[in-house]
Short mmCIF file of C-alpha atoms and ligand atoms in Angstrom, two decimals:
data_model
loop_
_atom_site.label_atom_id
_atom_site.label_comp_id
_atom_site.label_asym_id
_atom_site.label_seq_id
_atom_site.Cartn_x
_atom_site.Cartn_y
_atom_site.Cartn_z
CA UNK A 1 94.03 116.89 79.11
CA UNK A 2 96.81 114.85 78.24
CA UNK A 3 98.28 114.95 73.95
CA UNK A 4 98.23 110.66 74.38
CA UNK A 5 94.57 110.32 75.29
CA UNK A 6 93.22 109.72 72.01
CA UNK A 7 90.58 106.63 72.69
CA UNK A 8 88.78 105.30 75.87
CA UNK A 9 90.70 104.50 79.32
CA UNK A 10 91.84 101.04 79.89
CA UNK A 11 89.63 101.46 82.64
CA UNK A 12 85.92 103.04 82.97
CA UNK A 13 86.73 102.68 86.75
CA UNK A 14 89.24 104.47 89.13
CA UNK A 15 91.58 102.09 90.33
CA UNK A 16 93.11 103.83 93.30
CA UNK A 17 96.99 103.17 94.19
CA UNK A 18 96.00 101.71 97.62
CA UNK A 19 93.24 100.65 99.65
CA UNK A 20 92.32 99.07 102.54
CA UNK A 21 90.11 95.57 103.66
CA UNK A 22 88.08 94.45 106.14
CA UNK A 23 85.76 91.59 105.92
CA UNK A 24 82.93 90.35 108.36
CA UNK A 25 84.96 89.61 111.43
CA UNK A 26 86.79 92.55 111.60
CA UNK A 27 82.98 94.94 111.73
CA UNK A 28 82.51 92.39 114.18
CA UNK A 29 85.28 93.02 116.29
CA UNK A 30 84.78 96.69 115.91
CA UNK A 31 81.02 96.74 117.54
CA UNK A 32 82.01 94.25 120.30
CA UNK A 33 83.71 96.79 121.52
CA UNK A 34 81.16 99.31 120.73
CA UNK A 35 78.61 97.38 123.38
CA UNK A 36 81.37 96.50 125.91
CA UNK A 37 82.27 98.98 128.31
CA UNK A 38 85.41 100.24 127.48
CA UNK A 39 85.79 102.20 124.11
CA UNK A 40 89.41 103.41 125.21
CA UNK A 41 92.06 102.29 127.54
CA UNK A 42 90.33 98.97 128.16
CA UNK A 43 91.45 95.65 127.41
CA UNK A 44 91.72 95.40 123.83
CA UNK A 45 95.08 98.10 123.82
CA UNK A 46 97.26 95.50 125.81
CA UNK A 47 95.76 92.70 123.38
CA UNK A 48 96.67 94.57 120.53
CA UNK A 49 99.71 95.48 121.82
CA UNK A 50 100.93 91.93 122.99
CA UNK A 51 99.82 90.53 119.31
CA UNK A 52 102.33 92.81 117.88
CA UNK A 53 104.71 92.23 119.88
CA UNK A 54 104.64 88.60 119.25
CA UNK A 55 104.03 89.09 115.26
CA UNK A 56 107.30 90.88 115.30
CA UNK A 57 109.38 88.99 117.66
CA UNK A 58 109.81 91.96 120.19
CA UNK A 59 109.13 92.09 124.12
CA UNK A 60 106.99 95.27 124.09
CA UNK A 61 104.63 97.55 121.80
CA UNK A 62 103.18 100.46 122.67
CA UNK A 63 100.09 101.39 120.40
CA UNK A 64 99.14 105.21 119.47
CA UNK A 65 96.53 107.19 117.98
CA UNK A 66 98.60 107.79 114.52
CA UNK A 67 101.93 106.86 113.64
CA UNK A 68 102.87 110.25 113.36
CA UNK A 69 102.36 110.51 117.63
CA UNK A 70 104.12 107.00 117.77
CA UNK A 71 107.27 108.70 116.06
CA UNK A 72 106.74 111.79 118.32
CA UNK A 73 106.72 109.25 121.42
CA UNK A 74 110.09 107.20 119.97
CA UNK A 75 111.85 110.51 119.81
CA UNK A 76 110.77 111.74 123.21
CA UNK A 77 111.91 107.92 124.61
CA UNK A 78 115.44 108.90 122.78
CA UNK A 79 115.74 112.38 124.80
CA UNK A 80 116.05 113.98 121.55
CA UNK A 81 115.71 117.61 122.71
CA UNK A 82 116.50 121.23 122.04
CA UNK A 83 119.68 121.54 119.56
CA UNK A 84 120.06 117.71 119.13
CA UNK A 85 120.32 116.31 115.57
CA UNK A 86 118.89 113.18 113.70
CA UNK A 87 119.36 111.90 110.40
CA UNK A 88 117.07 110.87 108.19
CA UNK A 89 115.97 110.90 104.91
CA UNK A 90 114.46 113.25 102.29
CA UNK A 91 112.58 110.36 100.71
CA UNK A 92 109.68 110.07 102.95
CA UNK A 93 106.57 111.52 104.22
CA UNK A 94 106.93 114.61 106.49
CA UNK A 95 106.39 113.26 109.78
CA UNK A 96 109.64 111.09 109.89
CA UNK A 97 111.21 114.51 110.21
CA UNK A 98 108.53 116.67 111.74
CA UNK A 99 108.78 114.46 115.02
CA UNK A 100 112.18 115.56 115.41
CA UNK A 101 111.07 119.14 114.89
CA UNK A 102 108.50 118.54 117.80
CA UNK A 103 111.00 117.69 120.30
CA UNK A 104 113.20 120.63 119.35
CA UNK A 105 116.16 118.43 117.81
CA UNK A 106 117.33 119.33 114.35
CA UNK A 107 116.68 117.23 111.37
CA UNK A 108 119.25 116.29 109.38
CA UNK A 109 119.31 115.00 105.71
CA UNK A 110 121.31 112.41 104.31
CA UNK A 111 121.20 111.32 100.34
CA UNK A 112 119.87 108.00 98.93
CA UNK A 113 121.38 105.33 97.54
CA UNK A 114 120.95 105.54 93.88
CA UNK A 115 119.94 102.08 93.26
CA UNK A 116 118.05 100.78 96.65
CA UNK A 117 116.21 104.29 97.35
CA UNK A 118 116.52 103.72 100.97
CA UNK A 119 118.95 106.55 102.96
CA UNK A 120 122.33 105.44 102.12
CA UNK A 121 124.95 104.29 105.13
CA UNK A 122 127.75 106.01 103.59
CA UNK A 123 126.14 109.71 103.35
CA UNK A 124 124.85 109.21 107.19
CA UNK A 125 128.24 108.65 108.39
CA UNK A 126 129.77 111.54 107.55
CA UNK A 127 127.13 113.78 108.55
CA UNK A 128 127.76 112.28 112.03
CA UNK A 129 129.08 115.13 114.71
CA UNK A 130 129.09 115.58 117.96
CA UNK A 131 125.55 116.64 118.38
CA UNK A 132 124.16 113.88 116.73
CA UNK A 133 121.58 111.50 119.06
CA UNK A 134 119.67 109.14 116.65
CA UNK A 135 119.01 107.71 113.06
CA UNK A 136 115.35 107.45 111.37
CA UNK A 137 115.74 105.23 108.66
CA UNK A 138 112.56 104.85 106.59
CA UNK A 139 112.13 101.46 104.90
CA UNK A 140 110.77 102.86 101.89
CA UNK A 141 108.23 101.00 99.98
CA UNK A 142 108.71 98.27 102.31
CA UNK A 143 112.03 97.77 101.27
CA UNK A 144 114.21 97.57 104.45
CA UNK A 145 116.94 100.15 104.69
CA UNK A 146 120.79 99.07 105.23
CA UNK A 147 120.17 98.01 108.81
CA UNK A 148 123.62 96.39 109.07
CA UNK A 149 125.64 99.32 108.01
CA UNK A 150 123.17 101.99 110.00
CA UNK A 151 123.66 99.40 113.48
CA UNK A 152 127.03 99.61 112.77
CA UNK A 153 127.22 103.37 112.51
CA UNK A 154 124.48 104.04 115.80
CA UNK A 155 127.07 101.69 117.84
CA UNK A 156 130.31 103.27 116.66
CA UNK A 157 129.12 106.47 117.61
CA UNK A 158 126.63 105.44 120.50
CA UNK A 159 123.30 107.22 118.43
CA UNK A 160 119.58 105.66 118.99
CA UNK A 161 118.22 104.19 115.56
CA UNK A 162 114.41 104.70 115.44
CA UNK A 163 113.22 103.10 112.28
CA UNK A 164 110.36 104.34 110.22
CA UNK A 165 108.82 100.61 109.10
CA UNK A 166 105.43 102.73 108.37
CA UNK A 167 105.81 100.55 104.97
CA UNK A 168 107.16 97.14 106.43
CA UNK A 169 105.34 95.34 108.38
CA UNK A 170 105.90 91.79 107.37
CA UNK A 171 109.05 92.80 105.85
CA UNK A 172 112.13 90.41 107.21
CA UNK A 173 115.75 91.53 106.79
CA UNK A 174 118.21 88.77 106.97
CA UNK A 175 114.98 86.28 108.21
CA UNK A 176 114.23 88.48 110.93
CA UNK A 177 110.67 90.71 110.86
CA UNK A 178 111.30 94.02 110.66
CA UNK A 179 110.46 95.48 114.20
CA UNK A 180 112.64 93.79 115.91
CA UNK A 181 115.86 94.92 114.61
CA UNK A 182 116.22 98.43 115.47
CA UNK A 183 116.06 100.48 119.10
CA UNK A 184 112.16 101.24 118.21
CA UNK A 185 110.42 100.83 114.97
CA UNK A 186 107.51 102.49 114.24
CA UNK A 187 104.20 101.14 112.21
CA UNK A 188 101.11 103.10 110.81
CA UNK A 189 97.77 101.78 110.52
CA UNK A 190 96.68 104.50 108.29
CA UNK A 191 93.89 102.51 105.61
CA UNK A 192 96.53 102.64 102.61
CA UNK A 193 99.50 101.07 104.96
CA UNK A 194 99.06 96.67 105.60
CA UNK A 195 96.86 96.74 108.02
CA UNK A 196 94.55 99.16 109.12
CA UNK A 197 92.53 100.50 112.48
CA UNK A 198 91.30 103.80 110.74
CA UNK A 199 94.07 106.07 112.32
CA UNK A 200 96.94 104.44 114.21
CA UNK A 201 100.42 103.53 115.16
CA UNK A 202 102.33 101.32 117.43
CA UNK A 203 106.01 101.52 118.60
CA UNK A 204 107.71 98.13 118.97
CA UNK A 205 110.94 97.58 120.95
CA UNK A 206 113.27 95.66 123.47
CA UNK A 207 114.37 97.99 125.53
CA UNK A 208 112.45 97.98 129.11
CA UNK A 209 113.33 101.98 129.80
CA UNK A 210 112.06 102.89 126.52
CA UNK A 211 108.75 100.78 127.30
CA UNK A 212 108.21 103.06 130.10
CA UNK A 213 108.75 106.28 128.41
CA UNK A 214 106.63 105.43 125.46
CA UNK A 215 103.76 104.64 127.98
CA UNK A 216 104.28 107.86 130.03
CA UNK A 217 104.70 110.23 127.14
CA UNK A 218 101.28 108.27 125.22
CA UNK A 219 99.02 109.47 128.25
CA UNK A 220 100.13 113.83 129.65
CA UNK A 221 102.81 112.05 130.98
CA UNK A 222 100.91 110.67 134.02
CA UNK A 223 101.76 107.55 135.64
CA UNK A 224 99.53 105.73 138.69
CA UNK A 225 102.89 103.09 138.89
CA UNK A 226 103.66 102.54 142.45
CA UNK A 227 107.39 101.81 141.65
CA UNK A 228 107.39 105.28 139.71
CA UNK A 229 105.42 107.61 142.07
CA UNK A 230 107.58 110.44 144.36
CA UNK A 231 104.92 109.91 147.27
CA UNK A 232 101.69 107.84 147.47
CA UNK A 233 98.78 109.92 149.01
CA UNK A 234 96.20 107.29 148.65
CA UNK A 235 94.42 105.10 146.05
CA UNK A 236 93.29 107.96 143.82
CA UNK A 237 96.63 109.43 143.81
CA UNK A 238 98.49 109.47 140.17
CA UNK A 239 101.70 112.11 138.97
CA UNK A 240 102.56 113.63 135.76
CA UNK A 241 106.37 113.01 135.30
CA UNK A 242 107.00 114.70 132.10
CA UNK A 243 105.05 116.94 129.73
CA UNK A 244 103.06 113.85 127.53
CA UNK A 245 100.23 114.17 125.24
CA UNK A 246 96.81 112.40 124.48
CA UNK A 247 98.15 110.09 122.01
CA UNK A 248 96.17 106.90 123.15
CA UNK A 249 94.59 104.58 120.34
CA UNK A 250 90.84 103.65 121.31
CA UNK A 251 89.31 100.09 121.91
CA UNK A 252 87.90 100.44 118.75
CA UNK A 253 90.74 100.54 116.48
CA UNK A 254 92.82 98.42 118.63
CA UNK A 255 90.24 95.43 118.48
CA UNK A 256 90.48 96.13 114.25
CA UNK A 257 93.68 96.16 114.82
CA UNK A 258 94.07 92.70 115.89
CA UNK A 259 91.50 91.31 113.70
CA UNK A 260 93.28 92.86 110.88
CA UNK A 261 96.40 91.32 112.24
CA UNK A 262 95.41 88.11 111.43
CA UNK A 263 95.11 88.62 107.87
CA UNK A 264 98.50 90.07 107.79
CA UNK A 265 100.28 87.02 106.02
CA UNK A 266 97.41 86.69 103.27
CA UNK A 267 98.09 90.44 102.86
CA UNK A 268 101.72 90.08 102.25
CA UNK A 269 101.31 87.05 100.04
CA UNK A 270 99.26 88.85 97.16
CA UNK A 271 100.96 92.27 98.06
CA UNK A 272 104.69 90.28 96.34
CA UNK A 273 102.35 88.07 93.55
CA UNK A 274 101.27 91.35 92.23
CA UNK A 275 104.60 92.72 92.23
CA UNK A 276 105.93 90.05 90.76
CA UNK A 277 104.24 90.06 87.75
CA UNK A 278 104.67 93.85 87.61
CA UNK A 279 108.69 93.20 87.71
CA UNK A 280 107.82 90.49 85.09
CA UNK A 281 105.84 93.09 83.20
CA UNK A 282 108.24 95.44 83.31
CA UNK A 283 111.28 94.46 83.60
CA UNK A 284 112.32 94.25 80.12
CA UNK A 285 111.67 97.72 79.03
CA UNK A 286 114.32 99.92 78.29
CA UNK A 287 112.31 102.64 79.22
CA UNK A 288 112.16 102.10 82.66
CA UNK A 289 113.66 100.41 85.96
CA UNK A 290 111.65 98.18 88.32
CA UNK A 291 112.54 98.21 91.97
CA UNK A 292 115.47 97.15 93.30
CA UNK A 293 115.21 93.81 95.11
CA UNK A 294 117.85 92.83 97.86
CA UNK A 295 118.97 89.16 98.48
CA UNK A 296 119.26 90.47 102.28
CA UNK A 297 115.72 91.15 102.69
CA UNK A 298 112.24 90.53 101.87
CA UNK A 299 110.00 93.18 101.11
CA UNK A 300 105.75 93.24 101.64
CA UNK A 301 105.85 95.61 99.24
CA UNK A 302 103.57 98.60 100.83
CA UNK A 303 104.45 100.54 97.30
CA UNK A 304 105.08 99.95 93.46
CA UNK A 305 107.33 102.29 92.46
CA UNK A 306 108.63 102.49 88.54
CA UNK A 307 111.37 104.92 87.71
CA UNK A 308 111.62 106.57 84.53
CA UNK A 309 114.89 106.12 82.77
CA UNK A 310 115.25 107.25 78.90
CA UNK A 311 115.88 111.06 78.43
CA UNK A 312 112.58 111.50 77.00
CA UNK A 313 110.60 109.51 79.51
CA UNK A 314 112.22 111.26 82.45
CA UNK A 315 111.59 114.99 81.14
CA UNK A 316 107.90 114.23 80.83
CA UNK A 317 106.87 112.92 84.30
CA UNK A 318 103.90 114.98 84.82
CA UNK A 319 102.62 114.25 81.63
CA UNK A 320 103.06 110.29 82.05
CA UNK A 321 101.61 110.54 85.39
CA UNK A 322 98.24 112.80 84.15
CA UNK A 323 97.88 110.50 80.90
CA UNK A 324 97.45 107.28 83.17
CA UNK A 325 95.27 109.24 85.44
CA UNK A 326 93.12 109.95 82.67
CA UNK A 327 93.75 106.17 82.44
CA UNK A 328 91.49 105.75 85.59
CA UNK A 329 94.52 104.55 86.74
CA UNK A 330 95.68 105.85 90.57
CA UNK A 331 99.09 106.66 90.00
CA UNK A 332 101.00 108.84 92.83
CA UNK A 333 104.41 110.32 93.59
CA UNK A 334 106.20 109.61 96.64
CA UNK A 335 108.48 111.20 98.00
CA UNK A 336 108.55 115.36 97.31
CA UNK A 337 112.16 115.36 98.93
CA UNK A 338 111.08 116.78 102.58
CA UNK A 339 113.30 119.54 103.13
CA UNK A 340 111.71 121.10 99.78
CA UNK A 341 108.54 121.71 101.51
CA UNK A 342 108.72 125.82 101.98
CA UNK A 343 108.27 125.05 106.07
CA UNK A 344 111.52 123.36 105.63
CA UNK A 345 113.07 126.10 103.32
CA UNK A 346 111.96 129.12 105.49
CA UNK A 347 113.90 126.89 108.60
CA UNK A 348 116.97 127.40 106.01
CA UNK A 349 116.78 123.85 104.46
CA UNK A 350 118.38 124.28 100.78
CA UNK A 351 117.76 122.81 97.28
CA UNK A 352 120.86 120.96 96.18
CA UNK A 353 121.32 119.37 99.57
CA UNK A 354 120.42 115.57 98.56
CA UNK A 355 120.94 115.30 94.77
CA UNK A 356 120.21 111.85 94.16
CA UNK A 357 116.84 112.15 96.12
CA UNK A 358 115.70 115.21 94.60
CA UNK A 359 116.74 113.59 91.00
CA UNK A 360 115.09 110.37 91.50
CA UNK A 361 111.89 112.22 93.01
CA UNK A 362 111.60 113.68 89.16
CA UNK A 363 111.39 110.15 88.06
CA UNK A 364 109.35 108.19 90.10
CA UNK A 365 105.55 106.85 89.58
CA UNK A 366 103.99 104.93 92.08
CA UNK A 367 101.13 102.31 90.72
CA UNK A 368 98.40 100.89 92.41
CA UNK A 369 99.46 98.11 94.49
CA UNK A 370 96.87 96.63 97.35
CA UNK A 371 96.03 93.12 98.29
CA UNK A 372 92.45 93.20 96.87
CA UNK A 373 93.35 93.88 93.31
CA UNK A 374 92.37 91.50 91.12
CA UNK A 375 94.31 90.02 87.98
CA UNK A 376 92.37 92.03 85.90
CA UNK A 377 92.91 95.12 87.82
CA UNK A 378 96.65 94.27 87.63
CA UNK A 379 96.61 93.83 84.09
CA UNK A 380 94.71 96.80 83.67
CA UNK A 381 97.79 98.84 85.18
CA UNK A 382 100.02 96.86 82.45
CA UNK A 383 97.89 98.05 79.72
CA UNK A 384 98.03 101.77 80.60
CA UNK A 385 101.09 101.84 81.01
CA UNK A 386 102.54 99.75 78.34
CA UNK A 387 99.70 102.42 75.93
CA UNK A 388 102.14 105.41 78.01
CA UNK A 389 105.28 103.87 77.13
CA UNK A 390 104.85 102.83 73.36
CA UNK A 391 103.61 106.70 72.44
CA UNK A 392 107.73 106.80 73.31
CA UNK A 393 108.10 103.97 70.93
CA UNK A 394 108.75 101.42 73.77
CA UNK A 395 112.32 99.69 73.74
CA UNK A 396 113.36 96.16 74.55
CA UNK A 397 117.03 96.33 76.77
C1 LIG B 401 102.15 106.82 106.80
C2 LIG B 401 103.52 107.24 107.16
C3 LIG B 401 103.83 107.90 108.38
C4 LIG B 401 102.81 108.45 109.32
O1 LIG B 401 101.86 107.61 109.75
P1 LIG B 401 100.42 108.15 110.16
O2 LIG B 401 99.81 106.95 110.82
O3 LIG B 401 99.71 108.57 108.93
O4 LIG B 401 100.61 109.28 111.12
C5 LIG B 401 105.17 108.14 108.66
N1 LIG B 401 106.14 107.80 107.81
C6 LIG B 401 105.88 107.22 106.63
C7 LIG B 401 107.01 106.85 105.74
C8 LIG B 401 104.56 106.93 106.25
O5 LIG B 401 104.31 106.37 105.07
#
């Protein structure tokens, strides 16, 4: 137990760092589809799909069973394959590298920017060679990466960006929604991500041959498409073109899906009014550094994330982090750089490879952020950590 906990939590309840919600009219939608007669690959797919698609400002979306599979889809739709690399970054979860991994290709890692977090444009383009096919950029926390700069660099030397927007949706970079920017972007409906159907994931993009692939490669890679079939035998006839997967979404989530959709705005909206009074909260305190905020973009804020700054904050992390626990406060840590992982190390991956990412990953503390909080629950967050902070004798700047 933690050397600061010397009186009761701020809390006597666990406030977890994210959470999910669904009123009346999204259980509703849910067991409509339980009596109709399609629970998968009905009607409600293209509905949720076409919702999307509009939300975003894109032609197509193609919806999956996690956004992990949506990734693997994005990267088969690239023909990333057997000795091909892709950049990305260290400062995510595992799958935006794992579905490279899947597909044979190579991941490659590229540093952060100190200041924005995201994967920085600069340490991309010179890890460019000749066997480079794509970009994932991860818009981390919801903050969207440098799309300019990493456009610039995919069209200079003709690579595929698929962006990881598993944080963003109803993020806008330069007024645009993220989604809509890149060659695919890829969204999770995971419960702790904006909007939820359980499991889930979607693909969203402009690009017609992509469409196809994505829709292929969802379902064993069989199509029943006249236009696409080598021979037509009959009305029953169907052929598998490529070596696919199950990776459909059900009715069920897809109808939550678009119920959820609706409250997507509302989501956003309290998702920034928390974390603006967390920057306000924070933001004088020597101790530590709020987010970064870009005039370029708009973020919906999937995650709060405070770095640690003063030598003697930064050297006790863990103990910060178990103190506001004991806080019944949900703190988390995200990223572990990815290519730290020992799968990655026995591939050859080595410590030292991103230093900024694997310094700021000492750092960081995520706090609970999620549309339902309350004031109270907000200022309950304030309290534990302000009671963290002035054990170090907390410092104006
Ligand atoms: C959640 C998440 C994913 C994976 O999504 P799932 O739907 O859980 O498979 C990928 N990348 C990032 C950055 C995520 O946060």
């Amino acid at each position: 137990m933690s050397k600061f906990r010397v009186d009761l939590p701020v809390r006597d309840t666990y406030l977890p760092y994210g959470k999910q919600y669904l009123d009346d009219e999204d259980i509703q939608a849910v067991i409509s589809v339980l009596k109709s007669d399609f629970l998968t690959t009905g009607p409600k797919i293209k509905e949720f799909e076409k919702k999307m698609a509009e939300y975003v400002g894109v032609k197509y979306a193609v919806a999956f069973s996690n956004g992990t599979a949506a990734l693997h889809g994005a990267c088969f739709a690239a023909n990333i394959g057997q000795g091909d690399e892709v950049i990305t970054t260290p400062l995510t979860f595992a799958a935006s590298a794992n579905c490279i991994l899947y597909q044979g290709g190579k991941p490659v890692f590229a540093d952060i920017n100190e200041k924005t977090y995201n994967v920085d444009p600069n340490s991309i383009e010179k890890l460019v060679t000749s066997k480079t096919k794509a970009i994932i950029p991860v818009d981390y926390t919801g903050q969207p990466a440098d799309l300019d700069a990493i456009m610039a660099i995919a069209n200079k030397y003709n690579l595929i960006v698929i962006e990881d927007a598993a944080h963003a949706l109803g993020s806008t970079f330069k007024d645009k929604k993220i989604g809509s920017i890149s060659d695919m972007t890829m969204f999770s409906f995971h419960p702790v991500k904006h909007i939820t159907t359980g499991e889930g994931g979607i693909i969203t993009t402009n690009n017609a041959k992509y469409y196809e692939k994505l829709l292929l490669f969802r379902s064993h890679g069989i199509t029943r498409d006249q236009n696409q079939l080598e021979q037509y035998e009959g009305p029953w006839y169907y052929e598998m073109k490529d070596l696919g997967f199950n990776y459909r979404m059900t009715d069920i989530q897809a109808a939550l899906g678009s119920s959820q959709l609706l409250k997507i705005d509302k989501f956003v909206k309290r998702r920034r009014e928390i974390a603006n009074i967390y920057n306000k909260a924070f933001q004088d305190i020597k101790q530590l550094t709020i987010p970064y905020q870009s005039k370029q973009s708009e973020s919906s804020w999937h995650l709060y994330v405070l770095k640690l700054n003063a030598e003697q904050l930064t050297g006790n992390r863990r103990e910060i982090f178990e103190t506001l626990q004991a806080e019944n406060i949900g703190v988390n840590v995200h990223y572990i750089p990815v290519y730290l992982m020992p799968y990655y190390r026995n591939l050859g991956y080595k410590k030292g490879t991103c230093p900024l990412a694997e310094k700021l990953y000492e750092d960081i503390i995520t706090i609970p952020l999620f549309p339902t909080m309350s004031d109270s629950d907000v200022n309950d967050v304030i309290k534990g950590v302000y009671k963290v902070i002035d054990f170090y004798k907390r410092e104006a700047i």
